[in-house]
PDB file of C-alpha atoms in Angstrom:
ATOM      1  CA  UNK U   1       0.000   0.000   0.000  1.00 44.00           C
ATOM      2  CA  UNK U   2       1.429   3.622  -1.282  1.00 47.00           C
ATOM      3  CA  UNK U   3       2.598   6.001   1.359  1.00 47.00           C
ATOM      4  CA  UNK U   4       3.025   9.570   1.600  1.00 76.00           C
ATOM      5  CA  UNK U   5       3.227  12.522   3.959  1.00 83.00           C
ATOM      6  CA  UNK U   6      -0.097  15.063   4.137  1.00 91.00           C
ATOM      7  CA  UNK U   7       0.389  18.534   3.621  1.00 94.00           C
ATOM      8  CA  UNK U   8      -2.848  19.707   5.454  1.00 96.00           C
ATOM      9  CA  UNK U   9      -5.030  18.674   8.022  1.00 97.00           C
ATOM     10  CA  UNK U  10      -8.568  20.062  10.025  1.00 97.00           C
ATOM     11  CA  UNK U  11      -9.399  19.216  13.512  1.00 97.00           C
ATOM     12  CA  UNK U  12     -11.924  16.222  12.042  1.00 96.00           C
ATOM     13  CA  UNK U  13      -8.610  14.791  10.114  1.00 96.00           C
ATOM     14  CA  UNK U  14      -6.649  15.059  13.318  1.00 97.00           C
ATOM     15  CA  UNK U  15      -9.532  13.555  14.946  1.00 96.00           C
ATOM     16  CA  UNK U  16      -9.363  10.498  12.692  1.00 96.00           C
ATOM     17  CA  UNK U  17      -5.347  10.279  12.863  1.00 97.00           C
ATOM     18  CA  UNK U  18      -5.529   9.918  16.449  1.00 96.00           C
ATOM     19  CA  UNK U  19      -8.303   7.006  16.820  1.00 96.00           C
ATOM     20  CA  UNK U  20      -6.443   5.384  14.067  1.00 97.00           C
ATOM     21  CA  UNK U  21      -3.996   6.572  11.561  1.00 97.00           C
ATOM     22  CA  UNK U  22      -4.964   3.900   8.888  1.00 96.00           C
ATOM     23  CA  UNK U  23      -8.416   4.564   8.633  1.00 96.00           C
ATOM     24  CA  UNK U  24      -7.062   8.135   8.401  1.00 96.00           C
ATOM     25  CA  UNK U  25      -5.006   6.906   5.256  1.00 95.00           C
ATOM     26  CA  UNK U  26      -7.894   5.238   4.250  1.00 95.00           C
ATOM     27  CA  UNK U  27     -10.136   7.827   4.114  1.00 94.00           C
ATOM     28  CA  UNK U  28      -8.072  11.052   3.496  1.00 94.00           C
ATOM     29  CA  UNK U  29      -5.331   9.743   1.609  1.00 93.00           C
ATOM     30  CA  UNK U  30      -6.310   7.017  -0.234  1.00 93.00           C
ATOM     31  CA  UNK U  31     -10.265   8.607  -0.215  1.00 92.00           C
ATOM     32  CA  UNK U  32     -12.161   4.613   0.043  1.00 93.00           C
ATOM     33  CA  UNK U  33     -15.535   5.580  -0.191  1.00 86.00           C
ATOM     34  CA  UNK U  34     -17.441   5.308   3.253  1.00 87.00           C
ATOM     35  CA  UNK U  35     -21.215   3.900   3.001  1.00 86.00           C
ATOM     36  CA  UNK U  36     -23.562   7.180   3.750  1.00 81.00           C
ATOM     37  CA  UNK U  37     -23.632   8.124   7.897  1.00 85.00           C
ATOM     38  CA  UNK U  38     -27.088   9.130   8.589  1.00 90.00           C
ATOM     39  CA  UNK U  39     -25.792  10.734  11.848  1.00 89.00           C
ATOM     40  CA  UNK U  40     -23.481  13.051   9.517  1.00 90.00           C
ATOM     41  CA  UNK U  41     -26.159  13.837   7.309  1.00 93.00           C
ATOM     42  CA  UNK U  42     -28.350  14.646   9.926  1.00 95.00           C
ATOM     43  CA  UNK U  43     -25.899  16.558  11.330  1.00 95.00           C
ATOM     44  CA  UNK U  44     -25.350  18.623   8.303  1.00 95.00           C
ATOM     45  CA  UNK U  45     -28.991  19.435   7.830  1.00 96.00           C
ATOM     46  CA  UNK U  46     -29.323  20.774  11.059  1.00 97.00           C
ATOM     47  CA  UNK U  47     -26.193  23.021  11.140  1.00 96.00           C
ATOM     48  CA  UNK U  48     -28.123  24.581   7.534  1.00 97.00           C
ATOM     49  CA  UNK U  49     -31.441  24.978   9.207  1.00 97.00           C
ATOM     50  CA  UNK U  50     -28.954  27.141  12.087  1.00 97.00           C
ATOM     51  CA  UNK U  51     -27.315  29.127   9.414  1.00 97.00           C
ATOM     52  CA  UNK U  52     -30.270  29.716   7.134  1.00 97.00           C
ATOM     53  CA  UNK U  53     -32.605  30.769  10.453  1.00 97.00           C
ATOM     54  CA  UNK U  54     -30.015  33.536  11.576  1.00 96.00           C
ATOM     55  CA  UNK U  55     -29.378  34.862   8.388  1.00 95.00           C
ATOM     56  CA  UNK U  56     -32.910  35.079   8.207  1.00 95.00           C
ATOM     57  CA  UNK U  57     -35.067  32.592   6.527  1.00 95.00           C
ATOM     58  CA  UNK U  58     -37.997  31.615   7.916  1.00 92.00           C
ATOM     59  CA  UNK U  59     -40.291  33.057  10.678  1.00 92.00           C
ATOM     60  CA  UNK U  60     -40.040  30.865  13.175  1.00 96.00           C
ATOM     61  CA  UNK U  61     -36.887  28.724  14.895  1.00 97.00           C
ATOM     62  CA  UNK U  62     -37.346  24.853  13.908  1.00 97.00           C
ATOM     63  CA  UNK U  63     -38.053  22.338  15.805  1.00 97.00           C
ATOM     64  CA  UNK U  64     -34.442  20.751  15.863  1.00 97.00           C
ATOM     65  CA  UNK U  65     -33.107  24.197  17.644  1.00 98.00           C
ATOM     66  CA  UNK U  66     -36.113  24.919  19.841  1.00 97.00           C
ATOM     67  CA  UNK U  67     -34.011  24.701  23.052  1.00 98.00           C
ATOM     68  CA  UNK U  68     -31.745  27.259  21.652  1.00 97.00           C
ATOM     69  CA  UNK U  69     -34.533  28.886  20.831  1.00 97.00           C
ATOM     70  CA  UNK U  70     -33.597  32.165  22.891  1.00 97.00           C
ATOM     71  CA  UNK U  71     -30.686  32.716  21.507  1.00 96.00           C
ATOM     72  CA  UNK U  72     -30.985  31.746  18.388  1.00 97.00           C
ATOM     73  CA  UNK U  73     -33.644  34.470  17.813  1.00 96.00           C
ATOM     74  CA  UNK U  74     -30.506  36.870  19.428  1.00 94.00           C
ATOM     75  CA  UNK U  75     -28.569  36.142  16.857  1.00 95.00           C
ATOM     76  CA  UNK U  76     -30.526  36.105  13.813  1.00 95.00           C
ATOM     77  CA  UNK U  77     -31.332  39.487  15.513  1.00 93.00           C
ATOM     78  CA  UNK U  78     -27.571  40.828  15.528  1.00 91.00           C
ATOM     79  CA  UNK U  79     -27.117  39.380  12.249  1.00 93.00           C
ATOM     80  CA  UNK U  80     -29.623  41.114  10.410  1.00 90.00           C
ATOM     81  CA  UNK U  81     -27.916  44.082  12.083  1.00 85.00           C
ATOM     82  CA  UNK U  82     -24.502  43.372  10.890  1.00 74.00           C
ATOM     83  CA  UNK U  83     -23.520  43.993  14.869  1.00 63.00           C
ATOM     84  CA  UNK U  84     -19.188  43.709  14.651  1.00 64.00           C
ATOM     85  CA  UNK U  85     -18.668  41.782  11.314  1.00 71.00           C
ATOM     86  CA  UNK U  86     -20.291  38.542  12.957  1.00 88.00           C
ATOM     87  CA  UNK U  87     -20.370  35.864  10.593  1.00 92.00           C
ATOM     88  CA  UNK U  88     -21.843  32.819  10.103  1.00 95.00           C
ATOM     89  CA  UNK U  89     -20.537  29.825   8.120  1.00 94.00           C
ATOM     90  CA  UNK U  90     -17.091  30.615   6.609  1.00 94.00           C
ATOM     91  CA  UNK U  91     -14.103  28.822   6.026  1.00 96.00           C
ATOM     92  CA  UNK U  92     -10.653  29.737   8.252  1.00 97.00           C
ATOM     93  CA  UNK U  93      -7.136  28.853   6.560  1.00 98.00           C
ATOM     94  CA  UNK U  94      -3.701  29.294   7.864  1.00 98.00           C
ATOM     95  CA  UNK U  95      -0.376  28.444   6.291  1.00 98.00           C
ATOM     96  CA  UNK U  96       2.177  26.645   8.738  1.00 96.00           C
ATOM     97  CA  UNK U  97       2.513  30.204  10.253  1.00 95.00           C
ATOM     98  CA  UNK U  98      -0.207  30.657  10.573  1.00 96.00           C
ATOM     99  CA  UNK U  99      -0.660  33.457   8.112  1.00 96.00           C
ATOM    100  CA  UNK U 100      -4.162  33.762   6.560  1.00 97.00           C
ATOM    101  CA  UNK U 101      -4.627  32.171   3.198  1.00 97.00           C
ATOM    102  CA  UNK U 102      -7.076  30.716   0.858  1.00 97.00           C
ATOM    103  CA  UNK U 103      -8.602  27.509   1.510  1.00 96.00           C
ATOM    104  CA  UNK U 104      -8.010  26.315  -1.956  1.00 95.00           C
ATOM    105  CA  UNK U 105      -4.311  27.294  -1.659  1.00 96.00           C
ATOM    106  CA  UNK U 106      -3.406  23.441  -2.187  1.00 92.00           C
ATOM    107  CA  UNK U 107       0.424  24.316  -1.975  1.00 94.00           C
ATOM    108  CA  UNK U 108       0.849  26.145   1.362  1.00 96.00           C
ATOM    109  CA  UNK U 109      -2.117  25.935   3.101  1.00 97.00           C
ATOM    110  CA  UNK U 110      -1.423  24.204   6.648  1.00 97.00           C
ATOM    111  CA  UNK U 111      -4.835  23.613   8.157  1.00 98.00           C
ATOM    112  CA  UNK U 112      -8.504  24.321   8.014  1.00 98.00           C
ATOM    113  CA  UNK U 113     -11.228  25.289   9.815  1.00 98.00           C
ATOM    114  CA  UNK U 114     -15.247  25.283   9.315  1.00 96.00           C
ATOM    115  CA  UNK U 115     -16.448  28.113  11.245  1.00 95.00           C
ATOM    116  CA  UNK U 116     -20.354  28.116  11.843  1.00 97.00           C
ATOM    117  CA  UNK U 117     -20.722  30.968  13.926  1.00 96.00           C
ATOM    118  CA  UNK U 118     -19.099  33.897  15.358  1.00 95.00           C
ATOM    119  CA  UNK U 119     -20.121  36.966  17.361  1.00 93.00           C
ATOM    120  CA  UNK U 120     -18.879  39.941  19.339  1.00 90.00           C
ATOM    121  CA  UNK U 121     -20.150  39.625  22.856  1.00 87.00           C
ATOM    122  CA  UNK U 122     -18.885  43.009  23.232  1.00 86.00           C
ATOM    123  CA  UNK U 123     -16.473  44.874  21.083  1.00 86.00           C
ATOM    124  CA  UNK U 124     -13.170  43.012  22.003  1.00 93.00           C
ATOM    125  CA  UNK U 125     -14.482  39.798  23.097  1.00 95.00           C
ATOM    126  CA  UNK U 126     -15.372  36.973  20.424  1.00 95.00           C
ATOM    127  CA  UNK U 127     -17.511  34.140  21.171  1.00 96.00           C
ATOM    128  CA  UNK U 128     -16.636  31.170  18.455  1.00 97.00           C
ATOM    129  CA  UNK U 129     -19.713  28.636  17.920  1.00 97.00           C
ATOM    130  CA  UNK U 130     -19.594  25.046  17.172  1.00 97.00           C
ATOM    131  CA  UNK U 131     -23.002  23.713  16.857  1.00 97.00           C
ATOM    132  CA  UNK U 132     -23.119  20.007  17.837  1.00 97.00           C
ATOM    133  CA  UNK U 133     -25.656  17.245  17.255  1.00 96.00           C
ATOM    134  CA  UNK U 134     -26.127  13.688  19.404  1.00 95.00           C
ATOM    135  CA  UNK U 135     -24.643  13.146  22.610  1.00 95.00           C
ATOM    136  CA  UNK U 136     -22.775  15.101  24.849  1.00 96.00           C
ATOM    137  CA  UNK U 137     -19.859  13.124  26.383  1.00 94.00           C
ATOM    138  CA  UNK U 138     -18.039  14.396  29.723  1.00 93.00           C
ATOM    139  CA  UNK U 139     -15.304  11.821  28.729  1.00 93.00           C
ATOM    140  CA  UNK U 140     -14.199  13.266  26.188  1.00 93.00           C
ATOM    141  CA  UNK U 141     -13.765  17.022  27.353  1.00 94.00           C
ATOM    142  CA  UNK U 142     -10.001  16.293  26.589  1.00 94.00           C
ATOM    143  CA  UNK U 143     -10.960  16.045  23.012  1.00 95.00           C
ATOM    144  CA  UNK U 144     -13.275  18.827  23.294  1.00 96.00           C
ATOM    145  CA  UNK U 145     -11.139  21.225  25.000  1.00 97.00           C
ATOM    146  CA  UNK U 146      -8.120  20.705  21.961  1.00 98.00           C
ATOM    147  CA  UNK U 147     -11.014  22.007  19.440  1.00 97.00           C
ATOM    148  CA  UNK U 148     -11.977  24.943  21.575  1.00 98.00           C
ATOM    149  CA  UNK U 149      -7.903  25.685  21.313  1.00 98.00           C
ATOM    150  CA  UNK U 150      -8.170  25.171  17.672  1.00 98.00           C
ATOM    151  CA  UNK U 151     -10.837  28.077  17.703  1.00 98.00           C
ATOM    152  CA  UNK U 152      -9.565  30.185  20.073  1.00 98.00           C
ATOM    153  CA  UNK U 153      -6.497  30.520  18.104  1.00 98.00           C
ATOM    154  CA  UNK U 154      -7.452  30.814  14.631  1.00 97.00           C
ATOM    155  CA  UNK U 155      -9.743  33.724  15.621  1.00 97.00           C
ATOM    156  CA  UNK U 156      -6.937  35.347  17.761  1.00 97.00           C
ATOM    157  CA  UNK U 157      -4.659  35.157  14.723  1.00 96.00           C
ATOM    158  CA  UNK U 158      -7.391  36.574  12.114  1.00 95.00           C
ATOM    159  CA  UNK U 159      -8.390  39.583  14.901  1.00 93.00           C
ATOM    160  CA  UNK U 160      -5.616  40.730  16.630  1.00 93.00           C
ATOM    161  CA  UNK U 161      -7.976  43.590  18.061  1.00 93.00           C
ATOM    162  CA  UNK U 162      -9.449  40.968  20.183  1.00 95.00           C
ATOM    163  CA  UNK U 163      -8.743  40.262  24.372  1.00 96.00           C
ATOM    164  CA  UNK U 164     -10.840  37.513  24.518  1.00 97.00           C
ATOM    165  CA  UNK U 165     -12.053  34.633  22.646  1.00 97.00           C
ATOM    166  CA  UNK U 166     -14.418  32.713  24.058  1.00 97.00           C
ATOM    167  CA  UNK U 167     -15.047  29.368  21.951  1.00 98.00           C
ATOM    168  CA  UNK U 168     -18.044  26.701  22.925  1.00 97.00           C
ATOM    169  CA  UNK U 169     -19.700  23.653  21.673  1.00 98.00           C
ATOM    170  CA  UNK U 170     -23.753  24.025  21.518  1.00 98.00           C
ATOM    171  CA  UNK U 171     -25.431  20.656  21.398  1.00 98.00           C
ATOM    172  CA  UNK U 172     -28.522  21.550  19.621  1.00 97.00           C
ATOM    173  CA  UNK U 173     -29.926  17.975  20.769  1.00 97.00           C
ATOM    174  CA  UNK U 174     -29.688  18.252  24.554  1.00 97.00           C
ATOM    175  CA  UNK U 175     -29.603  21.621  24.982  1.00 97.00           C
ATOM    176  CA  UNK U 176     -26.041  21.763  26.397  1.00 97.00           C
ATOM    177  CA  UNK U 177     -23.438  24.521  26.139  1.00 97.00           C
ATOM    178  CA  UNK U 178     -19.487  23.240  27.101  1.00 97.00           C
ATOM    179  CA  UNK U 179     -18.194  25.258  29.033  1.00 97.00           C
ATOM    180  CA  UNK U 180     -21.604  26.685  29.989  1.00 94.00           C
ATOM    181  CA  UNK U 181     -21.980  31.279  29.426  1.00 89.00           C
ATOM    182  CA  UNK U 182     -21.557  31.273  33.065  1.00 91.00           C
ATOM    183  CA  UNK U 183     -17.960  29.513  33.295  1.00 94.00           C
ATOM    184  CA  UNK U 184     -16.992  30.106  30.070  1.00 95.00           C
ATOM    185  CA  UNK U 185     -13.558  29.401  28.964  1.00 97.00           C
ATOM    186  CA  UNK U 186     -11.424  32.711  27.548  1.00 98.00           C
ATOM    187  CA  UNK U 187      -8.412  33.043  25.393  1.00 98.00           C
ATOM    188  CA  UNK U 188      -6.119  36.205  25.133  1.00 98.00           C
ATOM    189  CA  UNK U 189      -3.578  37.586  22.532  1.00 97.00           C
ATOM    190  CA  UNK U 190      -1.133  36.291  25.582  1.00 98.00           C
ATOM    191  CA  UNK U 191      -1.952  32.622  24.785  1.00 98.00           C
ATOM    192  CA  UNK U 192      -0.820  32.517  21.207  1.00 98.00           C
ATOM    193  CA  UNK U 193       2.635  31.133  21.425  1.00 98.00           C
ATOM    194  CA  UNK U 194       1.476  28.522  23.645  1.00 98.00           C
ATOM    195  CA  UNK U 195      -1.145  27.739  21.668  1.00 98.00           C
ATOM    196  CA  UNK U 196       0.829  27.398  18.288  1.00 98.00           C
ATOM    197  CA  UNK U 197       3.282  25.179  19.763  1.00 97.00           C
ATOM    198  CA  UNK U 198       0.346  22.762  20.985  1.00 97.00           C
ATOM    199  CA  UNK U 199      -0.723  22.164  17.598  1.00 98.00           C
ATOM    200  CA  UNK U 200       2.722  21.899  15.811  1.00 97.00           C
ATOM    201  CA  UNK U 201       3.394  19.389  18.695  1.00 97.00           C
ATOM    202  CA  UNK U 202      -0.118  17.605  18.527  1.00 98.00           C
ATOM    203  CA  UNK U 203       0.059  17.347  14.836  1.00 97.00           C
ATOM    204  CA  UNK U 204       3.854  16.671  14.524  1.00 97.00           C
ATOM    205  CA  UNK U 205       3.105  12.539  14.042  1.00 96.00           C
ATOM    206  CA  UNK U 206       0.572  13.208  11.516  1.00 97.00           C
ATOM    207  CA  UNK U 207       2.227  15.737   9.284  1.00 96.00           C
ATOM    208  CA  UNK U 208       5.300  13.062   9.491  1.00 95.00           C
ATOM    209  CA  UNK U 209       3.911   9.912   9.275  1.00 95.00           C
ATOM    210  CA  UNK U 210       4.482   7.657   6.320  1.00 92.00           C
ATOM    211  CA  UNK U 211       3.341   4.344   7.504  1.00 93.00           C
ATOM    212  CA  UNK U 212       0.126   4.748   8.869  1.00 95.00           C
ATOM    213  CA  UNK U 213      -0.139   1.763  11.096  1.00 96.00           C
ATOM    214  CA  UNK U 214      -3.058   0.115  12.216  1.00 96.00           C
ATOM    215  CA  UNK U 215      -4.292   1.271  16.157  1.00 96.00           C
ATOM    216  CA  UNK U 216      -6.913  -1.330  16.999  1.00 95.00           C
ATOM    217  CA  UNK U 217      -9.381   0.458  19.751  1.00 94.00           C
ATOM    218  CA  UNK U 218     -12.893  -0.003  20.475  1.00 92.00           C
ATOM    219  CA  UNK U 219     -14.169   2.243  17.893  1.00 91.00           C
ATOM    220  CA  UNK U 220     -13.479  -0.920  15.011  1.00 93.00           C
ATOM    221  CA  UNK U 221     -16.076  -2.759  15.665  1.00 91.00           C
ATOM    222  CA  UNK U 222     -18.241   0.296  13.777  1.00 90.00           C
ATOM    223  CA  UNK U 223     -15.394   1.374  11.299  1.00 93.00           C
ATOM    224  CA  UNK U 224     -16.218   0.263   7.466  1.00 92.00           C
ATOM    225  CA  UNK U 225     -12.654  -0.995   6.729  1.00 95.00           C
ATOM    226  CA  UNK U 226     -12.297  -3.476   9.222  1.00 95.00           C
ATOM    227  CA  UNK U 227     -11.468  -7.078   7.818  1.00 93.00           C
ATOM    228  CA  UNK U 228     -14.677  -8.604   9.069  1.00 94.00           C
ATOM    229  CA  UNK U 229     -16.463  -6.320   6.623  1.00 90.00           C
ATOM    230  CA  UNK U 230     -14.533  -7.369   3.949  1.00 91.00           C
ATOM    231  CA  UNK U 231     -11.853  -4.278   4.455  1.00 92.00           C
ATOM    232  CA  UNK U 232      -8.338  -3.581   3.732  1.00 94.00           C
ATOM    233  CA  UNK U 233      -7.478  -3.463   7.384  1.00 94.00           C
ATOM    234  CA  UNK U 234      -5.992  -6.796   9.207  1.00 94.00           C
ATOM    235  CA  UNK U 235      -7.964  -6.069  12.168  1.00 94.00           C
TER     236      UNK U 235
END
């Protein structure tokens, strides 16, 4: 099986890589079509119903974001006020430096990011949006936290006007904010360096690899290249 090094990565990528970096081949590298997830494509009809209700369409919140309902209605408001450049759905890319670049720049851009919603809780203070669908899982607030970083510091980096960023995950589902508005987790211009160096560090064995070795976990029993289903995998 060919090898070879990736040039770019997103927070889902790095997400595959580290539950198992062949399925990460697999998928990114080698793209092996995956049979249709109904839990993705649920997931990506809900996060259009958010977008499409704050920028305006529609009179009334549906019933997938009703216990956002509140805000929701908040932010359709600011939006149709154009309130401090918030935006909604766009596309964040960085070269290796983290310099701003295009996300079709397929020769030096580093990593990628699909924003969904951003606003200005006041003038220097960003709060960064991820809405979520399914479960929320307190055992994996590791995993959660590293995507709030992600966040944090790509929005830092684009608005260096900013003190504070203050990312979150909104499952639309269970009506749960992590953290929660009242204990909400903050970023400043002073957390940069430290930031950048997690990711080169978190995504050093990625950006390196060549072999792409198996890492059996409990997740195989539901992955589509798995031998028992017939897949390229050994396990």
């Amino acid at each position: 099986m060919k090898s070879t090094k990736i040039t770019s990565w997103s927070f889902s990528r790095y997400a595959d890589y580290k539950n198992c970096p062949l399925k990460f081949k697999l998928k990114h590298v080698d793209k092996l079509n995956e049979p249709p997830n109904e839990a993705m494509a649920r997931g990506a009809a809900i996060h259009t119903l958010a977008e499409e209700y704050i920028k305006g369409k529609g009179r009334t919140v549906p019933p997938e974001l009703k216990l956002f309902e509140v805000e929701l209605k908040a932010l359709r408001k600011q939006f149709k006020k154009s309130i401090n450049g918030m935006v909604v759905e766009d596309n964040w890319s960085f070269t290796k430096d983290w310099e701003e670049t295009e996300w079709n720049n397929w020769v030096n851009c580093w990593v990628r990011i699909k924003l969904d919603c951003a606003h200005h809780a006041e003038a220097d203070v960003m709060v960064v949006t991820d809405w979520k669908t399914g479960k929320f899982r307190p055992e994996q607030n590791d995993e959660y936290i590293e995507q709030l970083e992600l966040y944090a510091l790509a929005a830092l980096m684009l608005h260096p006007h900013l003190k504070e960023v203050r990312p979150r995950l909104v499952y639309l589902d269970v009506g749960v904010s992590f953290p929660t508005a009242d204990n909400p987790i903050v970023f400043t211009q002073a957390d940069v360096p430290k930031l950048k160096k997690l990711w080169e560090k978190r995504t050093k064995p990625m950006m390196s690899d060549t072999t792409f070795a198996p890492r059996p976990n409990d997740k195989c029993k539901w992955c589509h290249f798995r031998k028992s289903n017939g897949g390229p995998c050994k396990f």
